[in-house]
CSV table of C-alpha atoms and ligand atoms in Angstrom, one decimal:
chain,number,residue,atom,x,y,z
W,1,UNK,CA,-13.0,5.0,23.4
W,2,UNK,CA,-9.2,4.9,23.3
W,3,UNK,CA,-9.2,1.1,23.4
W,4,UNK,CA,-11.5,0.8,20.4
W,5,UNK,CA,-9.4,3.3,18.5
W,6,UNK,CA,-6.2,1.4,19.3
W,7,UNK,CA,-7.2,-2.2,18.8
W,8,UNK,CA,-5.4,-4.0,16.0
W,9,UNK,CA,-7.8,-4.7,13.2
W,10,UNK,CA,-5.5,-5.4,10.3
W,11,UNK,CA,-2.8,-7.8,9.3
W,12,UNK,CA,-0.3,-7.8,6.4
W,13,UNK,CA,1.2,-11.1,5.4
W,14,UNK,CA,4.3,-11.2,3.2
W,15,UNK,CA,5.1,-13.9,0.7
W,16,UNK,CA,8.5,-13.2,-0.7
W,17,UNK,CA,8.8,-15.6,-3.6
W,18,UNK,CA,8.9,-14.4,-7.3
W,19,UNK,CA,9.5,-16.3,-10.5
W,20,UNK,CA,11.4,-13.5,-12.1
W,21,UNK,CA,12.9,-10.4,-10.6
W,22,UNK,CA,11.8,-7.0,-12.0
W,23,UNK,CA,14.6,-4.5,-12.8
W,24,UNK,CA,13.3,-1.8,-10.4
W,25,UNK,CA,12.3,-4.0,-7.5
W,26,UNK,CA,13.6,-3.2,-4.0
W,27,UNK,CA,11.0,-5.2,-2.2
W,28,UNK,CA,11.9,-8.1,0.1
W,29,UNK,CA,11.8,-11.0,-2.4
W,30,UNK,CA,13.7,-14.2,-3.4
W,31,UNK,CA,13.6,-16.5,-6.4
W,32,UNK,CA,10.9,-19.1,-6.1
W,33,UNK,CA,12.6,-22.3,-4.7
W,34,UNK,CA,10.3,-25.2,-4.0
W,35,UNK,CA,12.4,-26.4,-1.0
W,36,UNK,CA,12.1,-23.1,0.8
W,37,UNK,CA,8.4,-22.8,0.7
W,38,UNK,CA,7.5,-25.3,3.4
W,39,UNK,CA,10.0,-24.0,5.9
W,40,UNK,CA,8.8,-20.5,5.2
W,41,UNK,CA,5.2,-21.4,5.8
W,42,UNK,CA,6.2,-23.3,9.0
W,43,UNK,CA,7.9,-20.2,10.3
W,44,UNK,CA,5.0,-17.9,9.2
W,45,UNK,CA,2.8,-20.1,11.3
W,46,UNK,CA,5.1,-20.0,14.3
W,47,UNK,CA,5.4,-16.2,14.0
W,48,UNK,CA,1.6,-15.8,14.0
W,49,UNK,CA,1.4,-18.1,17.0
W,50,UNK,CA,4.0,-16.1,18.9
W,51,UNK,CA,2.6,-12.6,18.3
W,52,UNK,CA,-1.1,-12.8,17.4
W,53,UNK,CA,-3.3,-12.0,20.3
W,54,UNK,CA,-6.6,-13.1,18.9
W,55,UNK,CA,-8.1,-9.7,17.8
W,56,UNK,CA,-10.9,-9.8,15.3
W,57,UNK,CA,-9.6,-8.3,12.1
W,58,UNK,CA,-11.3,-6.1,9.5
W,59,UNK,CA,-8.6,-6.4,6.9
W,60,UNK,CA,-6.0,-9.0,5.9
W,61,UNK,CA,-3.7,-8.3,3.0
W,62,UNK,CA,-1.5,-11.0,1.4
W,63,UNK,CA,1.3,-9.3,-0.5
W,64,UNK,CA,4.7,-9.9,-1.9
W,65,UNK,CA,6.8,-10.8,-3.6
W,66,UNK,CA,4.3,-12.8,-5.7
W,67,UNK,CA,1.8,-14.8,-3.5
W,68,UNK,CA,0.2,-16.0,-6.7
W,69,UNK,CA,3.3,-17.9,-7.8
W,70,UNK,CA,2.7,-20.5,-5.1
W,71,UNK,CA,1.3,-23.8,-6.2
W,72,UNK,CA,-2.3,-24.7,-5.3
W,73,UNK,CA,-1.0,-27.1,-2.7
W,74,UNK,CA,1.1,-24.5,-1.0
W,75,UNK,CA,-1.6,-21.9,-1.2
W,76,UNK,CA,-3.9,-24.3,0.6
W,77,UNK,CA,-1.2,-24.6,3.3
W,78,UNK,CA,-0.9,-20.8,3.5
W,79,UNK,CA,-4.6,-20.3,3.8
W,80,UNK,CA,-4.9,-23.0,6.5
W,81,UNK,CA,-2.3,-21.1,8.5
W,82,UNK,CA,-4.0,-17.8,8.0
W,83,UNK,CA,-7.2,-19.4,9.1
W,84,UNK,CA,-6.2,-18.9,12.7
W,85,UNK,CA,-6.6,-15.1,12.3
W,86,UNK,CA,-10.1,-14.2,13.5
W,87,UNK,CA,-12.2,-12.1,11.1
W,88,UNK,CA,-15.1,-9.7,11.3
W,89,UNK,CA,-18.2,-10.2,9.1
W,90,UNK,CA,-17.1,-7.4,6.8
W,91,UNK,CA,-13.5,-8.5,6.3
W,92,UNK,CA,-11.6,-7.0,3.4
W,93,UNK,CA,-9.3,-9.9,2.3
W,94,UNK,CA,-6.8,-8.9,-0.4
W,95,UNK,CA,-4.5,-11.2,-2.4
W,96,UNK,CA,-1.8,-9.8,-4.8
W,97,UNK,CA,-1.5,-11.5,-8.1
W,98,UNK,CA,0.8,-11.2,-11.1
W,99,UNK,CA,-1.1,-11.4,-14.4
W,100,UNK,CA,0.7,-14.5,-15.7
W,101,UNK,CA,-0.4,-16.5,-12.7
W,102,UNK,CA,-4.1,-15.9,-13.1
W,103,UNK,CA,-6.2,-18.9,-14.1
W,104,UNK,CA,-9.6,-20.4,-13.2
W,105,UNK,CA,-8.1,-22.9,-10.7
W,106,UNK,CA,-6.3,-20.1,-8.8
W,107,UNK,CA,-9.4,-17.8,-8.7
W,108,UNK,CA,-11.6,-20.6,-7.6
W,109,UNK,CA,-9.2,-21.5,-4.8
W,110,UNK,CA,-9.0,-17.8,-3.7
W,111,UNK,CA,-12.7,-17.5,-3.7
W,112,UNK,CA,-13.1,-20.7,-1.6
W,113,UNK,CA,-10.8,-19.2,1.0
W,114,UNK,CA,-12.9,-16.1,1.1
W,115,UNK,CA,-10.6,-13.7,-0.6
W,116,UNK,CA,-12.8,-10.8,-1.7
W,117,UNK,CA,-10.3,-8.4,-3.2
W,118,UNK,CA,-7.5,-8.8,-5.8
W,119,UNK,CA,-4.6,-6.5,-6.4
W,120,UNK,CA,-3.0,-7.1,-9.8
W,121,UNK,CA,0.4,-5.8,-11.0
W,122,UNK,CA,-0.5,-4.8,-14.5
W,123,UNK,CA,1.9,-1.8,-14.6
W,124,UNK,CA,1.8,-1.0,-18.3
W,125,UNK,CA,0.5,-2.2,-21.7
W,126,UNK,CA,3.5,-0.9,-23.5
W,127,UNK,CA,5.9,-3.7,-24.5
W,128,UNK,CA,9.0,-1.5,-24.5
W,129,UNK,CA,8.2,-0.2,-21.0
W,130,UNK,CA,7.5,-3.8,-19.8
W,131,UNK,CA,10.8,-4.9,-21.2
W,132,UNK,CA,12.6,-2.2,-19.3
W,133,UNK,CA,10.8,-3.3,-16.2
W,134,UNK,CA,11.7,-6.9,-16.9
W,135,UNK,CA,8.1,-7.9,-16.7
W,136,UNK,CA,6.1,-10.3,-19.0
W,137,UNK,CA,4.8,-8.5,-22.1
W,138,UNK,CA,3.1,-11.5,-23.7
W,139,UNK,CA,0.0,-11.7,-21.5
W,140,UNK,CA,-3.5,-10.9,-22.7
W,141,UNK,CA,-4.4,-8.6,-19.7
W,142,UNK,CA,-7.9,-7.9,-20.8
W,143,UNK,CA,-8.9,-11.6,-20.8
W,144,UNK,CA,-7.2,-12.2,-17.5
W,145,UNK,CA,-9.2,-9.3,-15.9
W,146,UNK,CA,-12.4,-10.7,-17.5
W,147,UNK,CA,-11.7,-14.0,-15.9
W,148,UNK,CA,-11.1,-12.3,-12.5
W,149,UNK,CA,-14.4,-10.5,-12.8
W,150,UNK,CA,-16.3,-13.8,-13.0
W,151,UNK,CA,-15.2,-14.3,-9.3
W,152,UNK,CA,-14.4,-10.9,-7.9
W,153,UNK,CA,-15.8,-7.4,-8.2
W,154,UNK,CA,-13.3,-5.7,-5.9
W,155,UNK,CA,-10.2,-5.5,-8.1
W,156,UNK,CA,-7.2,-3.2,-8.0
W,157,UNK,CA,-4.7,-2.8,-10.8
W,158,UNK,CA,-1.3,-1.2,-10.4
W,159,UNK,CA,0.0,1.4,-13.0
W,160,UNK,CA,3.6,2.4,-13.1
W,161,UNK,CA,4.7,5.6,-14.8
W,162,UNK,CA,7.7,7.9,-15.1
W,163,UNK,CA,9.8,5.0,-16.6
W,164,UNK,CA,13.0,6.1,-18.4
W,165,UNK,CA,12.1,6.7,-22.1
W,166,UNK,CA,8.3,7.0,-21.3
W,167,UNK,CA,6.6,10.1,-22.7
W,168,UNK,CA,3.1,11.5,-22.2
W,169,UNK,CA,1.7,9.7,-25.3
W,170,UNK,CA,2.8,6.3,-23.9
W,171,UNK,CA,1.2,7.1,-20.5
W,172,UNK,CA,-1.9,8.4,-22.2
W,173,UNK,CA,-2.4,5.1,-24.0
W,174,UNK,CA,-1.7,3.2,-20.8
W,175,UNK,CA,-4.3,5.2,-18.9
W,176,UNK,CA,-6.9,4.6,-21.7
W,177,UNK,CA,-6.1,0.9,-21.6
W,178,UNK,CA,-6.4,0.8,-17.8
W,179,UNK,CA,-9.7,2.7,-17.9
W,180,UNK,CA,-11.0,0.2,-20.5
W,181,UNK,CA,-10.4,-2.7,-18.0
W,182,UNK,CA,-13.2,-1.1,-15.9
W,183,UNK,CA,-12.1,-2.2,-12.5
W,184,UNK,CA,-13.0,-0.2,-9.4
W,185,UNK,CA,-9.5,0.7,-8.0
W,186,UNK,CA,-6.3,1.9,-9.6
W,187,UNK,CA,-3.0,2.4,-7.7
W,188,UNK,CA,-0.4,4.5,-9.5
W,189,UNK,CA,3.3,4.5,-8.8
W,190,UNK,CA,5.9,6.9,-10.1
W,191,UNK,CA,9.1,4.9,-10.6
W,192,UNK,CA,11.7,5.1,-7.9
W,193,UNK,CA,15.1,3.9,-8.9
W,194,UNK,CA,16.5,2.4,-5.7
W,195,UNK,CA,20.1,1.4,-5.1
W,196,UNK,CA,20.9,-2.3,-5.5
W,197,UNK,CA,18.4,-2.8,-8.3
W,198,UNK,CA,19.2,-3.8,-11.9
W,199,UNK,CA,17.9,-0.5,-13.1
W,200,UNK,CA,20.2,1.4,-10.7
W,201,UNK,CA,23.2,-0.8,-11.6
W,202,UNK,CA,22.5,-0.2,-15.3
W,203,UNK,CA,22.6,3.6,-14.7
W,204,UNK,CA,19.0,4.3,-15.6
W,205,UNK,CA,18.1,7.8,-14.6
W,206,UNK,CA,14.7,9.2,-13.5
W,207,UNK,CA,12.7,11.3,-16.0
W,208,UNK,CA,12.8,15.0,-15.2
W,209,UNK,CA,10.6,16.4,-12.5
W,210,UNK,CA,8.6,18.5,-14.8
W,211,UNK,CA,7.6,15.5,-16.9
W,212,UNK,CA,6.8,13.5,-13.8
W,213,UNK,CA,4.5,16.4,-12.7
W,214,UNK,CA,2.8,16.5,-16.1
W,215,UNK,CA,2.3,12.7,-15.9
W,216,UNK,CA,0.8,13.0,-12.5
W,217,UNK,CA,-1.6,15.7,-13.7
W,218,UNK,CA,-2.6,13.6,-16.7
W,219,UNK,CA,-3.4,10.6,-14.5
W,220,UNK,CA,-5.6,12.7,-12.2
W,221,UNK,CA,-7.4,14.5,-15.0
W,222,UNK,CA,-8.2,11.4,-17.0
W,223,UNK,CA,-9.1,9.1,-14.1
W,224,UNK,CA,-11.4,11.7,-12.6
W,225,UNK,CA,-13.3,12.1,-15.9
W,226,UNK,CA,-14.1,8.4,-15.6
W,227,UNK,CA,-15.4,8.7,-12.0
W,228,UNK,CA,-12.4,7.5,-10.3
W,229,UNK,CA,-12.3,9.3,-7.0
W,230,UNK,CA,-8.8,10.5,-6.1
W,231,UNK,CA,-8.8,9.6,-2.4
W,232,UNK,CA,-5.1,9.3,-1.7
W,233,UNK,CA,-2.0,10.9,-3.3
W,234,UNK,CA,-1.5,7.9,-5.7
W,235,UNK,CA,-4.8,6.0,-5.3
W,236,UNK,CA,-8.1,6.2,-7.2
W,237,UNK,CA,-11.3,4.3,-6.8
W,238,UNK,CA,-14.9,4.1,-7.6
W,239,UNK,CA,-16.9,5.2,-4.6
W,240,UNK,CA,-17.0,2.5,-1.9
W,241,UNK,CA,-14.0,0.7,-3.3
W,242,UNK,CA,-11.3,2.5,-1.4
W,243,UNK,CA,-8.7,0.1,0.1
W,244,UNK,CA,-9.7,-0.4,3.7
W,245,UNK,CA,-6.4,-2.0,4.4
W,246,UNK,CA,-4.3,0.8,3.1
W,247,UNK,CA,-6.5,3.3,4.9
W,248,UNK,CA,-5.4,1.6,8.1
W,249,UNK,CA,-1.8,2.8,7.3
W,250,UNK,CA,-2.9,6.3,6.3
W,251,UNK,CA,-5.1,6.6,9.4
W,252,UNK,CA,-2.1,5.7,11.6
W,253,UNK,CA,-4.0,2.7,13.0
W,254,UNK,CA,-2.4,-0.4,14.4
W,255,UNK,CA,-1.7,-3.5,12.2
W,256,UNK,CA,0.3,-6.7,12.3
W,257,UNK,CA,3.0,-7.4,9.8
W,258,UNK,CA,3.8,-11.1,9.4
W,259,UNK,CA,6.5,-12.7,7.2
W,260,UNK,CA,10.0,-11.8,6.1
W,261,UNK,CA,10.5,-8.1,5.5
W,262,UNK,CA,7.1,-7.2,6.9
W,263,UNK,CA,6.5,-4.2,9.3
W,264,UNK,CA,3.9,-3.7,11.9
W,265,UNK,CA,2.6,-1.0,14.3
W,266,UNK,CA,1.1,-2.1,17.6
W,267,UNK,CA,0.7,-0.3,21.0
W,268,UNK,CA,2.8,2.6,19.8
W,269,UNK,CA,5.6,0.3,18.7
W,270,UNK,CA,6.8,0.1,15.1
W,271,UNK,CA,8.6,-3.0,14.3
W,272,UNK,CA,10.4,-4.5,11.2
W,273,UNK,CA,11.0,-8.1,10.6
W,274,UNK,CA,14.3,-9.4,9.2
W,275,UNK,CA,14.7,-9.1,5.4
W,276,UNK,CA,16.9,-12.2,5.5
W,277,UNK,CA,15.0,-15.3,4.4
W,278,UNK,CA,17.7,-17.5,6.0
W,279,UNK,CA,17.3,-15.8,9.4
W,280,UNK,CA,13.5,-15.9,9.0
W,281,UNK,CA,13.4,-19.6,8.4
W,282,UNK,CA,15.7,-20.2,11.3
W,283,UNK,CA,13.1,-18.6,13.6
W,284,UNK,CA,14.5,-15.1,14.0
W,285,UNK,CA,11.6,-12.9,13.0
W,286,UNK,CA,12.0,-9.5,14.4
W,287,UNK,CA,14.9,-7.2,13.3
W,288,UNK,CA,14.1,-4.2,15.4
W,289,UNK,CA,11.3,-2.4,17.2
W,290,UNK,CA,10.9,1.1,18.4
W,291,UNK,CA,8.5,2.6,20.8
W,292,UNK,CA,7.3,5.9,19.4
W,293,UNK,CA,7.4,9.0,21.6
W,294,UNK,CA,4.2,11.1,21.7
W,295,UNK,CA,5.8,13.5,19.3
W,296,UNK,CA,6.7,10.8,16.8
W,297,UNK,CA,3.1,9.5,17.0
W,298,UNK,CA,1.7,12.9,16.1
W,299,UNK,CA,4.2,13.5,13.3
W,300,UNK,CA,3.1,10.2,11.8
W,301,UNK,CA,-0.6,11.1,12.2
W,302,UNK,CA,0.0,14.3,10.2
W,303,UNK,CA,2.3,12.8,7.6
W,304,UNK,CA,0.2,9.7,6.9
W,305,UNK,CA,-3.1,11.5,7.3
W,306,UNK,CA,-2.3,14.2,4.7
W,307,UNK,CA,-1.7,11.5,2.1
W,308,UNK,CA,-5.5,11.2,2.0
W,309,UNK,CA,-7.1,13.8,-0.3
W,310,UNK,CA,-9.7,14.4,2.4
W,311,UNK,CA,-6.9,14.8,5.0
W,312,UNK,CA,-7.3,14.4,8.7
W,313,UNK,CA,-10.5,13.8,10.5
W,314,UNK,CA,-10.5,16.4,13.3
W,315,UNK,CA,-12.7,14.5,15.8
W,316,UNK,CA,-10.8,11.3,15.3
W,317,UNK,CA,-7.5,13.1,15.9
W,318,UNK,CA,-8.9,14.9,19.0
W,319,UNK,CA,-10.1,11.7,20.5
W,320,UNK,CA,-6.9,10.0,19.9
W,321,UNK,CA,-4.2,12.6,20.7
W,322,UNK,CA,-6.0,14.9,23.1
W,323,UNK,CA,-5.9,18.2,21.2
W,324,UNK,CA,-7.6,20.0,18.3
W,325,UNK,CA,-5.1,20.0,15.3
W,326,UNK,CA,-6.9,23.0,13.9
W,327,UNK,CA,-5.7,25.2,16.7
W,328,UNK,CA,-1.9,24.6,16.5
W,329,UNK,CA,0.3,27.4,15.1
W,330,UNK,CA,1.7,25.5,12.1
W,331,UNK,CA,-1.8,24.6,10.9
W,332,UNK,CA,-3.0,28.2,11.3
W,333,UNK,CA,0.0,29.4,9.3
W,334,UNK,CA,-0.4,27.0,6.5
W,335,UNK,CA,-4.2,27.7,6.3
W,336,UNK,CA,-3.3,31.4,6.0
W,337,UNK,CA,-0.9,30.6,3.1
W,338,UNK,CA,-3.7,28.6,1.5
W,339,UNK,CA,-1.6,25.4,1.6
W,340,UNK,CA,-4.1,23.7,3.9
W,341,UNK,CA,-7.8,23.7,3.7
W,342,UNK,CA,-9.8,23.4,6.9
W,343,UNK,CA,-13.5,23.0,7.7
W,344,UNK,CA,-15.5,21.8,10.7
W,345,UNK,CA,-14.6,18.1,10.1
W,346,UNK,CA,-11.3,17.9,8.2
W,347,UNK,CA,-7.9,19.5,7.6
W,348,UNK,CA,-6.4,18.7,4.2
W,349,UNK,CA,-3.7,19.8,1.8
W,350,UNK,CA,-5.0,22.2,-0.7
W,351,UNK,CA,-5.3,20.3,-4.0
W,352,UNK,CA,-2.9,22.7,-5.7
W,353,UNK,CA,-0.1,21.6,-3.3
W,354,UNK,CA,-0.7,17.8,-3.4
W,355,UNK,CA,2.2,17.2,-5.7
W,356,UNK,CA,4.6,19.2,-3.6
W,357,UNK,CA,3.2,18.0,-0.3
W,358,UNK,CA,6.6,16.9,1.0
W,359,UNK,CA,7.6,20.5,1.6
W,360,UNK,CA,4.4,21.0,3.7
W,361,UNK,CA,4.9,17.7,5.6
W,362,UNK,CA,8.4,18.7,6.6
W,363,UNK,CA,7.0,21.6,8.5
W,364,UNK,CA,5.2,19.1,10.8
W,365,UNK,CA,8.5,17.6,11.9
W,366,UNK,CA,10.0,20.4,13.9
W,367,UNK,CA,7.2,20.9,16.5
W,368,UNK,CA,6.9,20.1,20.2
W,369,UNK,CA,3.5,18.5,20.3
W,370,UNK,CA,3.5,18.1,24.1
W,371,UNK,CA,3.4,21.9,24.4
W,372,UNK,CA,0.8,22.1,21.6
W,373,UNK,CA,-1.3,19.6,23.5
W,374,UNK,CA,-1.2,21.5,26.7
W,375,UNK,CA,-2.1,24.8,25.0
W,376,UNK,CA,-4.9,23.5,22.8
W,377,UNK,CA,-6.8,20.9,24.8
S,401,LIG,C1,4.3,-4.5,-3.4
S,401,LIG,S1,4.7,-4.5,-5.1
S,401,LIG,C2,4.6,-6.1,-5.4
S,401,LIG,C3,3.4,-6.7,-6.0
S,401,LIG,C4,3.7,-7.7,-7.1
S,401,LIG,N1,4.8,-8.6,-6.8
S,401,LIG,C5,3.9,-7.1,-8.4
S,401,LIG,O1,5.0,-6.9,-8.8
S,401,LIG,O2,2.9,-6.6,-9.0
S,401,LIG,C6,3.3,-3.6,-5.6
S,401,LIG,C7,3.5,-2.5,-6.5
S,401,LIG,O3,4.5,-1.6,-6.1
S,401,LIG,C8,5.0,-0.9,-7.3
S,401,LIG,N2,6.4,-0.8,-7.2
S,401,LIG,C9,7.3,-1.7,-6.8
S,401,LIG,N3,8.6,-1.2,-6.8
S,401,LIG,C10,8.5,0.1,-7.3
S,401,LIG,C11,9.4,1.1,-7.6
S,401,LIG,N4,10.7,1.0,-7.4
S,401,LIG,N5,9.0,2.3,-8.0
S,401,LIG,C12,7.6,2.5,-8.2
S,401,LIG,N6,6.7,1.6,-7.9
S,401,LIG,C13,7.1,0.4,-7.5
S,401,LIG,C14,4.6,-1.7,-8.5
S,401,LIG,O4,3.6,-1.1,-9.2
S,401,LIG,C15,4.0,-3.0,-7.9
S,401,LIG,O5,2.9,-3.5,-8.6
S,402,LIG,S1,8.0,-6.1,-8.5
S,402,LIG,FE1,6.7,-7.8,-7.7
S,402,LIG,S2,7.1,-9.5,-9.1
S,402,LIG,FE2,8.7,-8.0,-9.5
S,402,LIG,S3,10.4,-8.7,-8.3
S,402,LIG,FE3,9.3,-7.2,-7.1
S,402,LIG,S4,7.9,-8.3,-5.9
S,402,LIG,FE4,8.6,-9.7,-7.5
């Protein structure tokens, strides 16, 4: 049982190249430079050869950066490299695209390499917002999505909100426009202004917390009216279109991370790859790795699991960690306070507390789970 639970079934592959750099972006990315691509792909191939143990994967996710900015030639090289990853029959194979890169030739190529899910960074329809984000505002998103639908039905679009100067009317129009695109998955992101970004350096400030909360509520209200099932704090889908790959993370399951800046989690070890492209292409892939203690593993299981609106599967948890999470003191206390809901199968954060779930999650960090395990077997 344990072996089945722990086997690696997912891989994330990072392509760091971008044609332009967005004002808020703290991801591991570099400007597209033709002469870097081949050595990057050579090293990606070497990294996979060095670490991949031949497991059959259920999900592969190619993210970035902007994977879609590679030429057709380089994409063929990339897919030839990734071809050595073994796949199950029901593989979810996602590819991230920026709208401006979408064209028939790209979509046909992705289809021919068995990509079956697209994730597209739409972000907003509002020109002023897109200008602040330093993203293209001259793209006809609706016709791009129509083109994608000719080849793929499983499509995610990203929506960013809580951008400085944004108000509820702007967001409301954005949500309407997103709903109109009629795709089965929407990921939402409240803007984080990280250090070392153009936004931070230009002294942009976050909108106030109250407005952020109103925006979050508006998103949930509107999307649920259109049958988007709110299945994770920030993710919404039509039934059956939940992201299997991201559920790997939230279910605290193992996954490979390949490429510069990628992270992975295998055999209780969390590792981060270097964020330096120079180091990566000189063959130094790993930055650090850290074997998690039993306590850290359980903390992650709670913190990640509670991101899902249905929360933690009790049986799954019991099989994996050796005790019933329902029986531990902190869970009992939070159930009494109505902050957690519990039934025979799941423990979840009460919907009224989802927005402030961080306070609840902190309570799971100060516990000795070895003791809990012994007392609650
Ligand atoms: C992994 S990123 C990169 C994907 C792709 N390059 C793009 O820009 O669409 C995926 C999403 O994270 C979100 N994101 C990135 N940086 C963010 C930030 N600082 N705050 C909030 N959301 C962010 C954006 O919505 C973006 O589409
Ligand atoms: S947000 Fe996406 S496209 Fe923009 S710089 Fe970051 S990775 Fe590149």
